[in-house]
C-alpha cells in the first residue's frame, strides 16, 4: 500500500509538469511580424503559426480593444507550397511575403499574396546562386531590397525582391573586431538606409550598448558608431524598432536572468554621436518587463506581442498571450495600452481563442495552445496515458509480487508443519 500511495501522486506531479511546460503560446526569435495594409501578420511557418490580426476600421489613437474574432488563421489556406522555409521577407510594396528555399538546383522563391490570401505554389527561380546564411532578413520597403547578416567575417546577403536577384556585399565588418569575436543574440533595425545591430552577447557576457555596429546600405560600408547619454544595460531577448525621425526604440530583454534596466530606451540616431535616453512612460499595467517577444511599428505605434512576461512568478502565467501598443507620438512621453488578446483578468486555463479561416467557412474553435501549438493537446494526452499505464503496471507488478511472496511463505510454513508432523509420527 505504501508504494501505491506514492505512485499516483507522482503521476499527478508529472502530468502537471507536462501541462505547464506545454501551455505557452509562442514567442522568441523564430516568430516574425510585419504590417501591410490594415493587417498585422505573424508568421512562424506555413503550417504552424501563420495568422493576422485585422485592424480594418480600428483607430490606434483610441483605446479600442480588438476582439479575438479578428485573429484570422492562414495555416488552412490551400494549396500550399511544399517547403520548410521559415525566414520571411517582404517585397517593395509590402504586397507579397517571400520565402527563400535553398536547393541543390539553386534558390527557389515562394510567395504569399497578402491581398488575395493565396500561395503561389510554383516557385520562382532566384537569379545568382549564392550561399544564404542563418539569420533574419531586414527589408527596406522603399527599395524592395532585403538584407541578411550572418557573421562578422562574412559578407551581407542582399536580395532584390523586384528582380529576384541575390548578390553579396563587397565589404565585411571583420576589421572592426578583435580576432575570434562572435556576435550573437543581437537585434537589427533599419533606419534611414542604415542597419544597426544592437545589444546581444552570450551567457553572462553582454555586448556594449555604447558601441553599435552599423551597415550603410547605400555605400556598402561598415562602421562602429559611438553612443552617449543614459546608456541602457546590455541585454538579450530584446527588440528594436525605428521611427522616421531617427528614433530607435529598444524594449525588453534580460540580463543575467533578470529584467534588463531600463526596459524602454530611446536611441536618437539624428545626433552625432548617437544619444541614449530614458523616457517617461505611462503604464497602467504595473511591472511591465518582457523578453523573447516580437515588435513592429504600425503607424505611430510600436506593437509588441507574445514572448515571456519576466515579472510573473506563477508558471502558468509566464507566457504572454497579449498584444500591446506603445504610443510614440510624443518623444518625451510614451504610453502603453492593451490592444488584443487576453487581459490580466482572463483565466488562461479555461479561455478559448476564435481563429477564423480567411474564407466563409465555419470558424475554427481552438484553445490558446491548440490554436498555435497544433497537436500539443494530443501529445499531452498520449504522454499522460503512457504515464498512467506505467504506474498501473508498476502497481500490478508490485501487488503480484507481494501475492507470490505471501503464497511462498504460506507454502514454506505448510511444508514445515508437515515435516514436523512426520517427525512426531516416526517418534
CSV table of C-alpha atoms in Angstrom, one decimal:
chain,number,residue,atom,x,y,z
A,1,UNK,CA,0.0,0.0,0.0
A,2,UNK,CA,2.9,2.3,0.7
A,3,UNK,CA,4.0,2.1,-2.9
A,4,UNK,CA,0.5,2.7,-4.3
A,5,UNK,CA,0.3,5.9,-2.2
A,6,UNK,CA,3.5,7.2,-3.8
A,7,UNK,CA,2.8,6.2,-7.4
A,8,UNK,CA,-0.4,8.1,-8.1
A,9,UNK,CA,0.8,11.5,-6.6
A,10,UNK,CA,4.0,11.1,-8.6
A,11,UNK,CA,2.0,10.5,-11.8
A,12,UNK,CA,-0.1,13.6,-10.9
A,13,UNK,CA,3.0,15.7,-10.5
A,14,UNK,CA,4.5,14.5,-13.8
A,15,UNK,CA,1.2,15.2,-15.6
A,16,UNK,CA,1.0,18.8,-14.1
A,17,UNK,CA,4.6,19.4,-15.2
A,18,UNK,CA,3.7,18.2,-18.8
A,19,UNK,CA,0.7,20.5,-18.9
A,20,UNK,CA,2.7,23.6,-17.6
A,21,UNK,CA,5.6,23.1,-19.9
A,22,UNK,CA,3.3,22.9,-22.9
A,23,UNK,CA,0.8,25.6,-22.1
A,24,UNK,CA,2.8,28.5,-23.6
A,25,UNK,CA,1.6,30.3,-26.7
A,26,UNK,CA,4.7,31.3,-28.6
A,27,UNK,CA,7.3,33.9,-29.0
A,28,UNK,CA,11.0,34.4,-29.5
A,29,UNK,CA,13.4,34.7,-32.4
A,30,UNK,CA,11.6,32.2,-34.7
A,31,UNK,CA,8.3,34.2,-34.9
A,32,UNK,CA,8.2,37.1,-37.3
A,33,UNK,CA,5.8,40.0,-37.6
A,34,UNK,CA,5.0,42.6,-40.3
A,35,UNK,CA,2.4,45.1,-41.1
A,36,UNK,CA,0.8,45.5,-44.5
A,37,UNK,CA,-2.4,47.4,-45.5
A,38,UNK,CA,-4.6,47.1,-42.4
A,39,UNK,CA,-3.3,43.7,-41.3
A,40,UNK,CA,-0.8,42.8,-38.7
A,41,UNK,CA,0.8,39.5,-39.6
A,42,UNK,CA,2.5,36.9,-37.5
A,43,UNK,CA,4.5,34.1,-39.1
A,44,UNK,CA,6.5,31.1,-37.9
A,45,UNK,CA,5.9,28.6,-40.8
A,46,UNK,CA,3.3,27.8,-43.5
A,47,UNK,CA,1.6,25.1,-41.5
A,48,UNK,CA,2.3,26.3,-38.0
A,49,UNK,CA,1.5,29.8,-36.6
A,50,UNK,CA,0.6,31.9,-39.6
A,51,UNK,CA,-2.2,34.4,-39.0
A,52,UNK,CA,-3.1,38.1,-39.0
A,53,UNK,CA,-4.9,40.5,-36.8
A,54,UNK,CA,-7.4,42.5,-38.8
A,55,UNK,CA,-7.0,46.2,-38.0
A,56,UNK,CA,-9.5,47.4,-40.6
A,57,UNK,CA,-11.6,50.3,-39.2
A,58,UNK,CA,-9.6,50.4,-36.0
A,59,UNK,CA,-8.0,53.7,-34.9
A,60,UNK,CA,-4.9,53.1,-32.8
A,61,UNK,CA,-5.3,56.6,-31.4
A,62,UNK,CA,-8.3,55.4,-29.3
A,63,UNK,CA,-8.4,52.7,-26.5
A,64,UNK,CA,-10.3,50.3,-28.8
A,65,UNK,CA,-9.6,46.7,-27.9
A,66,UNK,CA,-9.6,44.3,-30.9
A,67,UNK,CA,-11.8,41.3,-30.4
A,68,UNK,CA,-10.2,37.9,-30.7
A,69,UNK,CA,-12.5,37.1,-33.6
A,70,UNK,CA,-10.3,39.4,-35.7
A,71,UNK,CA,-7.4,36.9,-35.4
A,72,UNK,CA,-7.5,35.2,-38.8
A,73,UNK,CA,-5.8,31.9,-39.3
A,74,UNK,CA,-3.9,31.3,-42.5
A,75,UNK,CA,-2.5,27.9,-41.9
A,76,UNK,CA,-5.5,26.3,-43.6
A,77,UNK,CA,-5.1,28.2,-46.9
A,78,UNK,CA,-4.8,25.7,-49.7
A,79,UNK,CA,-3.0,24.8,-51.8
A,80,UNK,CA,0.3,25.4,-50.1
A,81,UNK,CA,3.9,25.2,-51.4
A,82,UNK,CA,6.0,22.2,-50.4
A,83,UNK,CA,8.8,24.0,-48.5
A,84,UNK,CA,10.1,24.1,-45.0
A,85,UNK,CA,11.5,27.7,-45.4
A,86,UNK,CA,10.8,29.8,-42.3
A,87,UNK,CA,12.6,33.2,-42.7
A,88,UNK,CA,10.2,35.5,-44.4
A,89,UNK,CA,10.8,38.8,-46.2
A,90,UNK,CA,8.6,41.4,-47.9
A,91,UNK,CA,8.7,42.9,-51.4
A,92,UNK,CA,8.8,46.6,-52.2
A,93,UNK,CA,5.1,47.3,-52.0
A,94,UNK,CA,4.6,45.0,-48.9
A,95,UNK,CA,2.1,43.1,-51.1
A,96,UNK,CA,3.9,39.7,-51.1
A,97,UNK,CA,5.5,37.6,-48.4
A,98,UNK,CA,8.6,35.8,-49.8
A,99,UNK,CA,10.2,32.6,-48.6
A,100,UNK,CA,13.5,31.5,-49.9
A,101,UNK,CA,14.3,27.8,-50.2
A,102,UNK,CA,18.0,26.8,-50.8
A,103,UNK,CA,18.1,23.7,-53.0
A,104,UNK,CA,20.6,21.8,-55.0
A,105,UNK,CA,19.4,23.4,-58.2
A,106,UNK,CA,19.6,27.0,-56.8
A,107,UNK,CA,17.4,29.2,-54.7
A,108,UNK,CA,13.6,29.0,-55.0
A,109,UNK,CA,11.3,31.8,-54.0
A,110,UNK,CA,7.7,31.1,-52.8
A,111,UNK,CA,5.3,34.0,-52.5
A,112,UNK,CA,2.1,34.6,-50.5
A,113,UNK,CA,-0.2,37.3,-51.9
A,114,UNK,CA,-1.2,39.3,-48.9
A,115,UNK,CA,-4.2,41.0,-50.6
A,116,UNK,CA,-5.6,37.8,-52.0
A,117,UNK,CA,-4.5,35.5,-49.2
A,118,UNK,CA,-3.2,32.8,-51.6
A,119,UNK,CA,0.1,31.0,-52.0
A,120,UNK,CA,1.9,30.8,-55.3
A,121,UNK,CA,2.7,27.1,-55.2
A,122,UNK,CA,5.1,27.1,-58.1
A,123,UNK,CA,8.4,28.6,-57.0
A,124,UNK,CA,10.2,31.4,-58.9
A,125,UNK,CA,13.9,30.8,-59.6
A,126,UNK,CA,16.1,33.4,-57.9
A,127,UNK,CA,18.9,34.7,-60.1
A,128,UNK,CA,22.5,34.1,-59.0
A,129,UNK,CA,23.0,31.1,-56.7
A,130,UNK,CA,24.8,32.4,-53.6
A,131,UNK,CA,25.0,30.8,-50.1
A,132,UNK,CA,22.5,32.1,-47.6
A,133,UNK,CA,23.5,32.3,-44.0
A,134,UNK,CA,21.3,31.8,-40.9
A,135,UNK,CA,19.7,35.0,-39.8
A,136,UNK,CA,16.8,37.4,-40.0
A,137,UNK,CA,16.0,39.4,-43.1
A,138,UNK,CA,15.7,43.1,-42.9
A,139,UNK,CA,13.6,44.6,-45.6
A,140,UNK,CA,13.6,48.2,-47.0
A,141,UNK,CA,10.1,48.7,-48.2
A,142,UNK,CA,11.2,51.9,-50.1
A,143,UNK,CA,13.6,50.0,-52.4
A,144,UNK,CA,12.4,46.4,-52.2
A,145,UNK,CA,15.8,45.2,-51.1
A,146,UNK,CA,16.3,42.9,-48.2
A,147,UNK,CA,19.5,42.2,-46.2
A,148,UNK,CA,20.6,39.2,-44.2
A,149,UNK,CA,23.6,39.3,-41.8
A,150,UNK,CA,25.2,36.1,-40.7
A,151,UNK,CA,28.7,36.6,-39.1
A,152,UNK,CA,31.1,39.5,-38.9
A,153,UNK,CA,33.7,37.8,-41.1
A,154,UNK,CA,31.1,37.2,-43.8
A,155,UNK,CA,29.6,39.5,-46.4
A,156,UNK,CA,26.0,40.7,-46.3
A,157,UNK,CA,23.5,38.7,-48.4
A,158,UNK,CA,21.3,41.0,-50.5
A,159,UNK,CA,18.0,40.2,-52.3
A,160,UNK,CA,16.4,42.4,-54.8
A,161,UNK,CA,12.8,41.4,-54.5
A,162,UNK,CA,11.7,43.2,-57.7
A,163,UNK,CA,14.1,41.3,-60.0
A,164,UNK,CA,14.5,38.3,-57.7
A,165,UNK,CA,18.3,38.6,-57.7
A,166,UNK,CA,20.7,37.6,-55.0
A,167,UNK,CA,24.1,39.3,-54.5
A,168,UNK,CA,26.7,39.7,-51.8
A,169,UNK,CA,28.2,42.8,-50.4
A,170,UNK,CA,31.9,43.5,-51.1
A,171,UNK,CA,32.7,44.7,-47.6
A,172,UNK,CA,32.6,42.8,-44.2
A,173,UNK,CA,32.8,44.0,-40.6
A,174,UNK,CA,35.7,41.7,-39.8
A,175,UNK,CA,38.3,44.5,-39.4
A,176,UNK,CA,36.2,46.3,-36.7
A,177,UNK,CA,36.6,43.4,-34.2
A,178,UNK,CA,39.4,41.6,-32.5
A,179,UNK,CA,40.1,38.1,-33.8
A,180,UNK,CA,37.7,35.5,-32.6
A,181,UNK,CA,35.0,37.9,-31.5
A,182,UNK,CA,31.5,36.5,-32.1
A,183,UNK,CA,28.3,38.5,-32.4
A,184,UNK,CA,25.2,36.7,-31.1
A,185,UNK,CA,21.7,37.4,-29.9
A,186,UNK,CA,21.7,41.0,-31.2
A,187,UNK,CA,18.7,42.7,-32.8
A,188,UNK,CA,18.9,44.6,-36.1
A,189,UNK,CA,16.9,47.5,-37.2
A,190,UNK,CA,16.8,49.5,-40.5
A,191,UNK,CA,16.8,53.3,-40.1
A,192,UNK,CA,17.2,55.8,-43.0
A,193,UNK,CA,19.2,53.4,-45.1
A,194,UNK,CA,21.4,52.2,-42.2
A,195,UNK,CA,21.1,48.8,-40.4
A,196,UNK,CA,22.1,49.0,-36.7
A,197,UNK,CA,23.0,45.9,-34.7
A,198,UNK,CA,22.1,46.5,-31.0
A,199,UNK,CA,22.8,44.5,-27.9
A,200,UNK,CA,23.3,40.8,-27.7
A,201,UNK,CA,26.0,38.7,-26.3
A,202,UNK,CA,26.3,35.2,-24.9
A,203,UNK,CA,25.6,34.0,-21.3
A,204,UNK,CA,26.8,36.5,-18.7
A,205,UNK,CA,28.8,38.5,-21.3
A,206,UNK,CA,26.8,41.3,-22.8
A,207,UNK,CA,27.8,43.4,-25.8
A,208,UNK,CA,28.3,47.1,-25.1
A,209,UNK,CA,25.3,49.4,-25.9
A,210,UNK,CA,27.8,52.3,-26.3
A,211,UNK,CA,29.4,50.8,-29.4
A,212,UNK,CA,26.9,50.0,-32.1
A,213,UNK,CA,27.8,48.2,-35.4
A,214,UNK,CA,26.2,49.9,-38.4
A,215,UNK,CA,26.0,48.9,-42.1
A,216,UNK,CA,25.3,51.6,-44.6
A,217,UNK,CA,23.1,50.0,-47.4
A,218,UNK,CA,23.9,52.9,-49.8
A,219,UNK,CA,27.7,52.8,-49.6
A,220,UNK,CA,28.2,49.1,-48.7
A,221,UNK,CA,30.4,50.1,-45.7
A,222,UNK,CA,30.6,49.1,-42.1
A,223,UNK,CA,31.3,51.4,-39.1
A,224,UNK,CA,31.3,51.3,-35.3
A,225,UNK,CA,29.1,54.1,-34.0
A,226,UNK,CA,29.5,55.6,-30.6
A,227,UNK,CA,26.6,56.4,-28.4
A,228,UNK,CA,26.5,58.6,-25.3
A,229,UNK,CA,23.8,59.6,-22.8
A,230,UNK,CA,21.8,57.3,-20.5
A,231,UNK,CA,23.2,54.1,-21.8
A,232,UNK,CA,20.9,51.1,-21.1
A,233,UNK,CA,22.1,47.8,-19.6
A,234,UNK,CA,23.4,45.2,-22.1
A,235,UNK,CA,20.7,42.6,-22.8
A,236,UNK,CA,19.4,39.5,-24.6
A,237,UNK,CA,15.9,38.8,-25.8
A,238,UNK,CA,15.0,42.4,-26.6
A,239,UNK,CA,13.6,44.1,-29.7
A,240,UNK,CA,14.2,47.4,-31.6
A,241,UNK,CA,12.1,49.3,-34.0
A,242,UNK,CA,12.7,52.6,-35.8
A,243,UNK,CA,10.7,55.8,-36.3
A,244,UNK,CA,11.1,58.0,-39.3
A,245,UNK,CA,12.5,60.9,-37.3
A,246,UNK,CA,15.6,58.9,-36.4
A,247,UNK,CA,14.5,57.5,-33.0
A,248,UNK,CA,15.0,53.8,-32.3
A,249,UNK,CA,13.0,52.2,-29.5
A,250,UNK,CA,14.7,49.4,-27.7
A,251,UNK,CA,12.4,47.4,-25.4
A,252,UNK,CA,12.6,44.4,-23.1
A,253,UNK,CA,15.3,41.8,-22.7
A,254,UNK,CA,17.1,40.2,-19.8
A,255,UNK,CA,20.5,40.5,-18.2
A,256,UNK,CA,21.9,37.7,-16.0
A,257,UNK,CA,18.4,36.1,-15.8
A,258,UNK,CA,16.8,39.4,-14.6
A,259,UNK,CA,14.8,42.1,-16.5
A,260,UNK,CA,17.3,44.4,-18.2
A,261,UNK,CA,17.2,48.0,-17.0
A,262,UNK,CA,15.6,50.2,-18.1
A,263,UNK,CA,13.1,48.2,-20.1
A,264,UNK,CA,12.4,51.0,-22.5
A,265,UNK,CA,15.2,53.2,-24.0
A,266,UNK,CA,15.4,55.6,-26.9
A,267,UNK,CA,18.4,55.9,-29.3
A,268,UNK,CA,18.5,59.1,-31.2
A,269,UNK,CA,20.4,58.5,-34.4
A,270,UNK,CA,19.9,62.0,-35.7
A,271,UNK,CA,22.6,63.2,-33.4
A,272,UNK,CA,26.4,62.6,-33.7
A,273,UNK,CA,27.4,60.7,-31.7
A,274,UNK,CA,24.2,58.7,-31.1
A,275,UNK,CA,22.4,59.5,-27.9
A,276,UNK,CA,20.6,57.2,-25.4
A,277,UNK,CA,17.8,58.5,-23.2
A,278,UNK,CA,15.3,57.0,-20.8
A,279,UNK,CA,11.8,58.5,-21.5
A,280,UNK,CA,8.8,59.0,-19.2
A,281,UNK,CA,6.5,56.0,-19.7
A,282,UNK,CA,2.8,55.9,-18.7
A,283,UNK,CA,2.0,52.3,-17.9
A,284,UNK,CA,-1.4,51.2,-16.4
A,285,UNK,CA,-0.3,47.6,-16.0
A,286,UNK,CA,2.2,47.8,-13.2
A,287,UNK,CA,5.6,46.0,-13.7
A,288,UNK,CA,6.0,45.5,-17.4
A,289,UNK,CA,9.1,43.6,-18.4
A,290,UNK,CA,9.3,41.2,-21.4
A,291,UNK,CA,11.8,39.1,-23.2
A,292,UNK,CA,11.6,36.9,-26.3
A,293,UNK,CA,8.7,39.0,-27.6
A,294,UNK,CA,8.3,40.5,-31.1
A,295,UNK,CA,7.9,44.1,-32.0
A,296,UNK,CA,6.8,46.0,-35.1
A,297,UNK,CA,5.9,49.6,-35.9
A,298,UNK,CA,2.3,50.3,-37.1
A,299,UNK,CA,2.0,53.9,-38.0
A,300,UNK,CA,2.9,55.9,-34.8
A,301,UNK,CA,2.7,52.9,-32.5
A,302,UNK,CA,5.1,50.2,-31.5
A,303,UNK,CA,3.2,46.9,-31.3
A,304,UNK,CA,4.7,44.2,-29.0
A,305,UNK,CA,3.3,40.7,-28.7
A,306,UNK,CA,3.8,37.4,-27.0
A,307,UNK,CA,7.1,36.3,-25.5
A,308,UNK,CA,7.6,36.0,-21.8
A,309,UNK,CA,6.5,38.3,-19.1
A,310,UNK,CA,9.5,38.2,-16.9
A,311,UNK,CA,7.7,39.8,-13.9
A,312,UNK,CA,5.4,36.9,-13.4
A,313,UNK,CA,6.2,34.1,-11.0
A,314,UNK,CA,3.3,31.6,-11.5
A,315,UNK,CA,4.4,29.1,-14.1
A,316,UNK,CA,1.1,29.0,-16.0
A,317,UNK,CA,1.2,32.8,-16.4
A,318,UNK,CA,4.7,33.2,-17.7
A,319,UNK,CA,3.9,33.2,-21.4
A,320,UNK,CA,2.4,36.5,-22.6
A,321,UNK,CA,-0.7,35.9,-24.7
A,322,UNK,CA,-1.5,39.5,-25.3
A,323,UNK,CA,-0.7,42.2,-27.8
A,324,UNK,CA,0.1,45.7,-26.5
A,325,UNK,CA,0.7,49.1,-28.2
A,326,UNK,CA,3.0,51.9,-27.3
A,327,UNK,CA,2.1,55.5,-28.4
A,328,UNK,CA,5.4,57.0,-29.7
A,329,UNK,CA,4.0,60.4,-31.0
A,330,UNK,CA,5.4,62.4,-28.1
A,331,UNK,CA,9.2,61.9,-28.0
A,332,UNK,CA,9.2,62.9,-24.3
A,333,UNK,CA,6.4,60.7,-23.1
A,334,UNK,CA,5.3,57.2,-24.1
A,335,UNK,CA,2.1,55.4,-23.2
A,336,UNK,CA,1.3,51.7,-23.1
A,337,UNK,CA,-2.2,50.3,-23.7
A,338,UNK,CA,-3.9,47.0,-24.3
A,339,UNK,CA,-4.7,46.1,-27.9
A,340,UNK,CA,-5.8,42.5,-28.1
A,341,UNK,CA,-5.5,39.0,-26.6
A,342,UNK,CA,-6.2,38.0,-23.0
A,343,UNK,CA,-6.1,40.7,-20.4
A,344,UNK,CA,-4.9,40.1,-16.8
A,345,UNK,CA,-8.4,39.1,-15.6
A,346,UNK,CA,-8.7,36.2,-18.0
A,347,UNK,CA,-8.5,32.7,-16.7
A,348,UNK,CA,-6.0,31.3,-19.1
A,349,UNK,CA,-6.7,27.7,-18.2
A,350,UNK,CA,-10.3,27.9,-19.5
A,351,UNK,CA,-10.0,30.6,-22.2
A,352,UNK,CA,-10.5,30.0,-25.8
A,353,UNK,CA,-9.4,31.8,-28.9
A,354,UNK,CA,-11.6,32.3,-32.0
A,355,UNK,CA,-9.5,31.8,-35.1
A,356,UNK,CA,-11.2,32.1,-38.4
A,357,UNK,CA,-10.3,30.8,-41.8
A,358,UNK,CA,-10.0,33.6,-44.5
A,359,UNK,CA,-12.9,32.0,-46.4
A,360,UNK,CA,-16.5,31.9,-45.5
A,361,UNK,CA,-16.1,28.5,-43.9
A,362,UNK,CA,-17.1,27.6,-40.4
A,363,UNK,CA,-14.8,29.3,-37.8
A,364,UNK,CA,-12.2,27.1,-36.1
A,365,UNK,CA,-12.7,27.0,-32.3
A,366,UNK,CA,-9.3,26.4,-30.6
A,367,UNK,CA,-7.8,26.7,-27.2
A,368,UNK,CA,-4.9,29.0,-26.6
A,369,UNK,CA,-2.5,26.2,-27.0
A,370,UNK,CA,-4.0,24.3,-29.9
A,371,UNK,CA,-4.5,27.4,-31.9
A,372,UNK,CA,-0.8,27.8,-32.2
A,373,UNK,CA,0.7,24.6,-30.9
A,374,UNK,CA,-1.0,22.1,-33.2
A,375,UNK,CA,-1.2,18.7,-31.7
A,376,UNK,CA,0.1,19.7,-28.3
A,377,UNK,CA,-3.1,18.6,-26.5
A,378,UNK,CA,-2.9,15.2,-28.2
A,379,UNK,CA,0.7,14.8,-27.2
A,380,UNK,CA,-0.1,15.7,-23.6
A,381,UNK,CA,-3.0,13.1,-23.6
A,382,UNK,CA,-0.7,10.4,-25.0
A,383,UNK,CA,2.1,11.2,-22.5
A,384,UNK,CA,-0.4,11.1,-19.7
A,385,UNK,CA,-1.9,7.8,-20.8
A,386,UNK,CA,1.6,6.3,-21.1
A,387,UNK,CA,2.5,7.6,-17.6
A,388,UNK,CA,-0.7,6.2,-16.1
A,389,UNK,CA,-0.1,2.8,-17.9
A,390,UNK,CA,3.4,2.6,-16.5
A,391,UNK,CA,2.2,3.5,-13.0
A,392,UNK,CA,-0.6,0.9,-13.2
A,393,UNK,CA,1.8,-1.7,-14.5
A,394,UNK,CA,4.2,-1.0,-11.6
A,395,UNK,CA,1.4,-1.2,-9.1
A,396,UNK,CA,0.1,-4.5,-10.6
A,397,UNK,CA,3.6,-5.9,-10.7
A,398,UNK,CA,4.1,-4.9,-7.1
A,399,UNK,CA,0.8,-6.5,-6.0
A,400,UNK,CA,1.5,-9.7,-7.9
A,401,UNK,CA,5.0,-9.9,-6.4
A,402,UNK,CA,3.5,-9.3,-3.0
A,403,UNK,CA,0.9,-12.0,-3.6
A,404,UNK,CA,3.6,-14.5,-4.8
A,405,UNK,CA,5.7,-13.8,-1.8
A,406,UNK,CA,2.8,-14.4,0.5
A,407,UNK,CA,2.0,-17.7,-1.2
A,408,UNK,CA,5.6,-18.8,-0.9
A,409,UNK,CA,5.7,-18.0,2.8
A,410,UNK,CA,2.5,-20.0,3.3
A,411,UNK,CA,3.8,-23.0,1.4
A,412,UNK,CA,7.0,-22.9,3.4
A,413,UNK,CA,5.0,-22.8,6.6
A,414,UNK,CA,2.8,-25.7,5.5
A,415,UNK,CA,5.9,-27.7,4.4
A,416,UNK,CA,7.5,-27.1,7.8
A,417,UNK,CA,4.3,-28.2,9.6
A,418,UNK,CA,4.2,-31.4,7.5
A,419,UNK,CA,7.8,-32.2,8.3
A,420,UNK,CA,7.2,-31.7,12.0
A,421,UNK,CA,4.1,-33.9,11.9
A,422,UNK,CA,6.0,-36.7,10.2
A,423,UNK,CA,8.8,-36.5,12.7
A,424,UNK,CA,6.4,-36.8,15.5
A,425,UNK,CA,4.7,-39.8,13.9
A,426,UNK,CA,8.1,-41.6,13.5
A,427,UNK,CA,8.9,-40.9,17.1
